[in-house]
């Protein structure tokens, strides 16, 4: 007993898993549908909104990052920061998914064409 | 007193070396921000072996040093937020009886990620990163558990050291 996980440890694990599942369910049920455009924000200011249905490449922040939209999915293909975390992130297409480049304060968020109630709460 | 200072130096050096070793391990979990957190092993050990005040100091010194050597201005802020929140939660849980080293470490791993996510939200001024919470919770739990198991084994063998 001394070396294993105790009762309270298991309770802690249970709570963490429950919260994770709950947040996932909320995300899947409330968001997730009707995604059609991406919004690009730099330092909290909207730079532009782009349609996911048309293939294009977008320069963000005057070229520090390049976002590629292809087959209804958005992916960061270039960034000038050393860590390249946003470039390694997978392509996003679901509502409320986002790609974030912290060093350049750039946020790419997938959104539905019409604002839902969830948007008002989330933003 | 003299040996306390010496041990503090050794712990700092160990934490720094673990930060370095971590940059050498090419594990990419495919998820940005998820890593093993080897240096937290030292913080967990220190939590059990040192005074709380010294553990906080160790945590801050570790983050600053490794941030200046391996990271940048941003990584220091994120690590600092994660490290301090994680240590605070671990210290609170340790005061309450009934948690094993693994449980403490799991809480530490989870809250380390939460602290970083909160700072990320403030920096980019968006809450849309909230969907990322489940990933970070589970990742923090798994890495916390691994660190906890190792820390538990180490503490069993470090019974003679008490600072």
Coordinates of C-alpha atoms in Angstrom, one line a residue:
Chain A
X1 CA 0.0 0.0 0.0
X2 CA 2.8 2.3 0.9
X3 CA 4.3 2.3 -2.6
X4 CA 1.2 2.1 -4.7
X5 CA -1.4 4.7 -5.6
X6 CA -3.6 5.6 -2.7
X7 CA -7.4 6.1 -2.7
X8 CA -7.1 9.9 -2.9
X9 CA -4.6 9.5 -5.9
X10 CA -7.3 7.5 -7.7
X11 CA -9.9 10.2 -6.9
X12 CA -7.6 12.8 -8.3
X13 CA -7.1 10.8 -11.5
X14 CA -10.8 10.3 -11.7
X15 CA -11.5 14.0 -11.4
X16 CA -9.0 14.9 -14.0
X17 CA -10.3 12.4 -16.5
X18 CA -13.9 13.5 -15.9
X19 CA -13.0 17.2 -16.5
X20 CA -11.2 16.3 -19.6
X21 CA -14.1 14.2 -21.0
X22 CA -16.6 16.9 -20.0
X23 CA -14.7 19.7 -21.8
X24 CA -14.3 17.4 -24.8
X25 CA -18.1 16.7 -24.9
X26 CA -19.0 20.4 -24.5
X27 CA -16.6 21.2 -27.4
X28 CA -18.0 18.4 -29.6
X29 CA -21.6 19.1 -29.0
X30 CA -21.6 22.9 -29.0
X31 CA -18.9 23.6 -31.5
X32 CA -17.6 21.5 -34.2
X33 CA -20.1 22.0 -36.9
X34 CA -20.6 24.5 -39.7
X35 CA -17.0 25.6 -39.9
X36 CA -16.4 27.6 -43.0
X37 CA -13.9 30.3 -42.4
X38 CA -10.7 31.1 -40.5
X39 CA -10.1 34.3 -38.6
X40 CA -6.5 35.6 -38.3
X41 CA -5.8 37.7 -35.3
X42 CA -2.5 39.4 -34.4
X43 CA -2.0 40.7 -30.9
X44 CA -5.8 40.5 -30.4
X45 CA -6.6 42.5 -33.5
X46 CA -8.4 40.8 -36.4
X47 CA -6.2 40.9 -39.5
X48 CA -8.7 39.2 -41.7
X49 CA -11.2 36.5 -42.3
X50 CA -10.7 33.9 -45.0
X51 CA -12.9 31.2 -46.5
X52 CA -11.9 27.6 -45.9
X53 CA -13.5 26.5 -49.2
X54 CA -11.0 28.3 -51.4
X55 CA -7.4 27.2 -51.5
X56 CA -5.0 30.0 -50.7
X57 CA -1.9 31.1 -48.9
X58 CA -2.1 34.0 -46.4
X59 CA 0.8 36.1 -45.1
X60 CA 0.3 36.9 -41.5
X61 CA 1.8 39.9 -39.7
X62 CA 3.6 41.1 -42.8
X63 CA 5.2 37.7 -43.5
X64 CA 6.3 36.4 -40.2
X65 CA 3.9 33.4 -40.6
X66 CA 2.4 31.9 -43.7
X67 CA -1.0 30.1 -43.4
X68 CA -2.0 27.6 -46.1
X69 CA -5.7 26.8 -46.8
X70 CA -6.1 23.6 -48.7
X71 CA -9.0 21.1 -49.1
X72 CA -11.0 22.9 -46.4
X73 CA -8.2 22.7 -43.8
X74 CA -5.9 25.4 -42.6
X75 CA -2.2 24.8 -41.7
X76 CA 0.7 27.0 -40.8
X77 CA 3.4 26.3 -43.2
X78 CA 6.0 28.9 -42.3
X79 CA 7.0 30.8 -39.2
X80 CA 10.1 32.8 -38.4
X81 CA 10.2 31.8 -34.8
X82 CA 12.9 29.3 -33.5
X83 CA 10.5 26.8 -31.9
X84 CA 8.3 26.2 -35.0
X85 CA 5.5 24.8 -32.7
X86 CA 2.7 26.2 -34.9
X87 CA 4.3 24.7 -38.0
X88 CA 4.4 21.2 -36.4
X89 CA 0.8 21.5 -35.3
X90 CA -1.7 19.5 -37.4
X91 CA -4.1 21.2 -39.9
X92 CA -7.3 22.6 -38.4
X93 CA -10.8 22.4 -39.8
X94 CA -13.2 22.0 -36.9
X95 CA -15.1 24.9 -35.4
X96 CA -13.2 26.6 -32.6
X97 CA -9.9 24.8 -33.4
X98 CA -7.0 27.1 -33.5
X99 CA -3.3 27.5 -34.4
X100 CA -1.4 29.8 -32.2
X101 CA 2.1 31.3 -32.8
X102 CA 3.0 32.7 -29.4
X103 CA 6.2 34.5 -30.3
X104 CA 4.4 36.5 -33.0
X105 CA 1.1 36.7 -31.1
X106 CA -0.7 35.3 -34.1
X107 CA -3.9 33.3 -33.6
X108 CA -5.7 31.5 -36.4
X109 CA -9.2 30.3 -35.4
X110 CA -11.7 28.3 -37.4
X111 CA -15.2 29.7 -37.1
X112 CA -18.7 29.0 -38.5
X113 CA -20.2 31.5 -40.9
X114 CA -23.0 32.5 -38.6
X115 CA -22.2 33.4 -35.0
X116 CA -23.8 31.0 -32.5
X117 CA -24.6 31.6 -28.9
X118 CA -21.4 29.7 -28.0
X119 CA -19.4 32.4 -29.8
X120 CA -20.8 35.1 -27.6
X121 CA -19.9 33.1 -24.5
X122 CA -16.5 32.0 -25.7
X123 CA -15.4 35.4 -26.9
Chain B
X1 CA 23.6 25.7 7.4
X2 CA 26.7 25.2 5.2
X3 CA 25.4 21.8 4.0
X4 CA 22.0 23.3 3.2
X5 CA 23.7 25.8 0.8
X6 CA 25.7 23.0 -0.8
X7 CA 22.6 20.9 -1.3
X8 CA 20.7 23.8 -2.8
X9 CA 23.6 24.2 -5.3
X10 CA 23.5 20.5 -6.1
X11 CA 19.7 20.5 -6.6
X12 CA 19.9 23.6 -8.8
X13 CA 22.6 22.0 -10.9
X14 CA 20.6 18.8 -11.2
X15 CA 17.5 20.6 -12.3
X16 CA 19.4 22.6 -14.9
X17 CA 21.0 19.4 -16.2
X18 CA 17.6 17.7 -16.5
X19 CA 16.3 20.7 -18.4
X20 CA 19.3 20.3 -20.8
X21 CA 18.8 16.5 -21.1
X22 CA 15.2 17.1 -21.9
X23 CA 16.2 19.3 -24.9
X24 CA 18.3 16.4 -26.1
X25 CA 15.5 13.8 -26.0
X26 CA 13.8 14.1 -29.4
X27 CA 10.4 12.9 -28.2
X28 CA 7.8 14.9 -30.1
X29 CA 4.4 13.9 -28.9
X30 CA 2.9 15.6 -31.9
X31 CA 1.2 18.1 -29.6
X32 CA 2.8 21.5 -29.0
X33 CA 3.7 22.2 -25.4
X34 CA 3.7 18.6 -24.2
X35 CA 6.9 17.4 -22.8
X36 CA 8.2 15.1 -20.0
X37 CA 9.1 17.8 -17.5
X38 CA 12.2 16.0 -16.2
X39 CA 13.2 19.0 -14.1
X40 CA 10.0 18.7 -12.2
X41 CA 11.5 15.5 -10.8
X42 CA 14.0 17.6 -8.9
X43 CA 11.2 19.9 -7.7
X44 CA 9.2 17.0 -6.4
X45 CA 12.2 15.6 -4.5
X46 CA 13.0 19.1 -3.1
X47 CA 9.4 19.4 -2.0
X48 CA 9.9 16.4 0.3
X49 CA 13.4 17.1 1.3
X50 CA 13.7 20.9 1.6
X51 CA 11.8 23.7 3.2
X52 CA 9.0 25.1 1.1
X53 CA 10.6 28.5 0.8
X54 CA 13.8 27.0 -0.6
X55 CA 11.8 24.8 -3.0
X56 CA 10.1 27.9 -4.4
X57 CA 13.5 29.6 -4.8
X58 CA 14.8 26.5 -6.5
X59 CA 11.9 26.4 -8.9
X60 CA 12.4 30.1 -9.9
X61 CA 16.2 29.9 -10.2
X62 CA 15.8 26.7 -12.3
X63 CA 13.3 28.4 -14.7
X64 CA 15.4 31.6 -15.0
X65 CA 18.6 29.8 -15.7
X66 CA 17.3 27.2 -18.1
X67 CA 15.2 29.9 -19.8
X68 CA 18.2 32.1 -20.4
X69 CA 20.3 29.2 -21.6
X70 CA 17.9 27.1 -23.7
X71 CA 14.8 29.2 -24.1
X72 CA 13.7 32.8 -24.7
X73 CA 11.7 35.5 -23.0
X74 CA 8.4 33.8 -23.7
X75 CA 9.4 30.4 -22.4
X76 CA 10.6 32.0 -19.2
X77 CA 7.1 33.5 -18.6
X78 CA 5.3 30.3 -19.4
X79 CA 7.6 28.1 -17.3
X80 CA 7.4 30.5 -14.4
X81 CA 3.6 30.6 -14.4
X82 CA 3.4 26.8 -14.8
X83 CA 6.2 26.2 -12.2
X84 CA 4.8 28.4 -9.5
X85 CA 1.2 27.2 -9.9
X86 CA 2.2 23.6 -10.0
X87 CA 4.4 23.9 -6.9
X88 CA 1.7 25.8 -5.0
X89 CA -0.8 23.0 -5.7
X90 CA 1.7 20.3 -4.8
X91 CA 2.5 22.0 -1.5
X92 CA -1.2 22.3 -0.6
X93 CA -1.9 18.7 -1.5
X94 CA 1.1 17.5 0.5
X95 CA -0.2 19.3 3.6
X96 CA -3.4 17.2 3.3
X97 CA -2.7 13.7 4.2
X98 CA -3.6 10.8 1.9
X99 CA -1.8 11.5 -1.3
X100 CA 1.2 9.5 -2.4
X101 CA 4.2 11.0 -4.2
X102 CA 2.6 9.9 -7.5
X103 CA -0.6 11.8 -6.7
X104 CA 1.3 14.9 -5.8
X105 CA 3.3 14.7 -9.0
X106 CA 0.2 14.1 -11.1
X107 CA -1.4 17.3 -9.7
X108 CA 1.9 19.1 -10.3
X109 CA 2.0 18.0 -13.9
X110 CA -1.6 18.9 -14.6
X111 CA -1.4 22.4 -13.0
X112 CA 1.9 23.1 -14.7
X113 CA 0.1 22.8 -18.0
X114 CA -2.9 24.8 -16.7
X115 CA -0.7 27.6 -15.6
X116 CA 1.0 27.8 -19.0
X117 CA -2.4 27.7 -20.8
X118 CA -3.7 30.6 -18.7
X119 CA -0.7 32.7 -19.6
X120 CA -1.1 31.7 -23.3
X121 CA -4.7 32.9 -23.1
X122 CA -3.7 36.2 -21.7
X123 CA -0.9 36.7 -24.2
X124 CA -2.9 36.0 -27.3
X125 CA -6.1 37.5 -25.8
X126 CA -8.3 34.6 -26.9
X127 CA -10.2 31.9 -25.1
X128 CA -10.4 29.6 -28.1
X129 CA -7.5 27.6 -26.7
X130 CA -10.0 26.2 -24.2
X131 CA -10.6 23.2 -26.5
X132 CA -7.0 22.3 -25.8
X133 CA -7.7 21.8 -22.1
X134 CA -8.5 18.0 -22.3
X135 CA -5.2 17.2 -24.1
X136 CA -3.2 19.2 -21.6
X137 CA -5.0 17.6 -18.6
X138 CA -4.4 14.0 -19.8
X139 CA -0.8 14.8 -20.9
X140 CA 0.0 16.4 -17.6
X141 CA -1.5 13.5 -15.8
X142 CA 0.6 10.9 -17.7
X143 CA 3.9 12.8 -17.5
X144 CA 3.1 13.6 -13.8
X145 CA 2.6 9.9 -13.0
X146 CA 5.9 8.9 -14.7
X147 CA 7.8 11.6 -12.8
X148 CA 6.0 10.6 -9.6
X149 CA 7.0 6.9 -10.0
X150 CA 10.6 7.8 -10.4
X151 CA 10.5 10.4 -7.6
X152 CA 9.0 7.8 -5.3
X153 CA 11.8 5.3 -6.0
X154 CA 14.4 8.1 -5.5
X155 CA 12.9 9.2 -2.2
X156 CA 13.0 5.7 -0.9
X157 CA 16.8 5.7 -1.5
X158 CA 17.4 9.2 -0.2
X159 CA 16.2 8.6 3.4
X160 CA 19.5 9.9 4.9
X161 CA 19.2 13.3 3.4
X162 CA 17.0 15.7 5.2
X163 CA 17.4 19.4 4.9

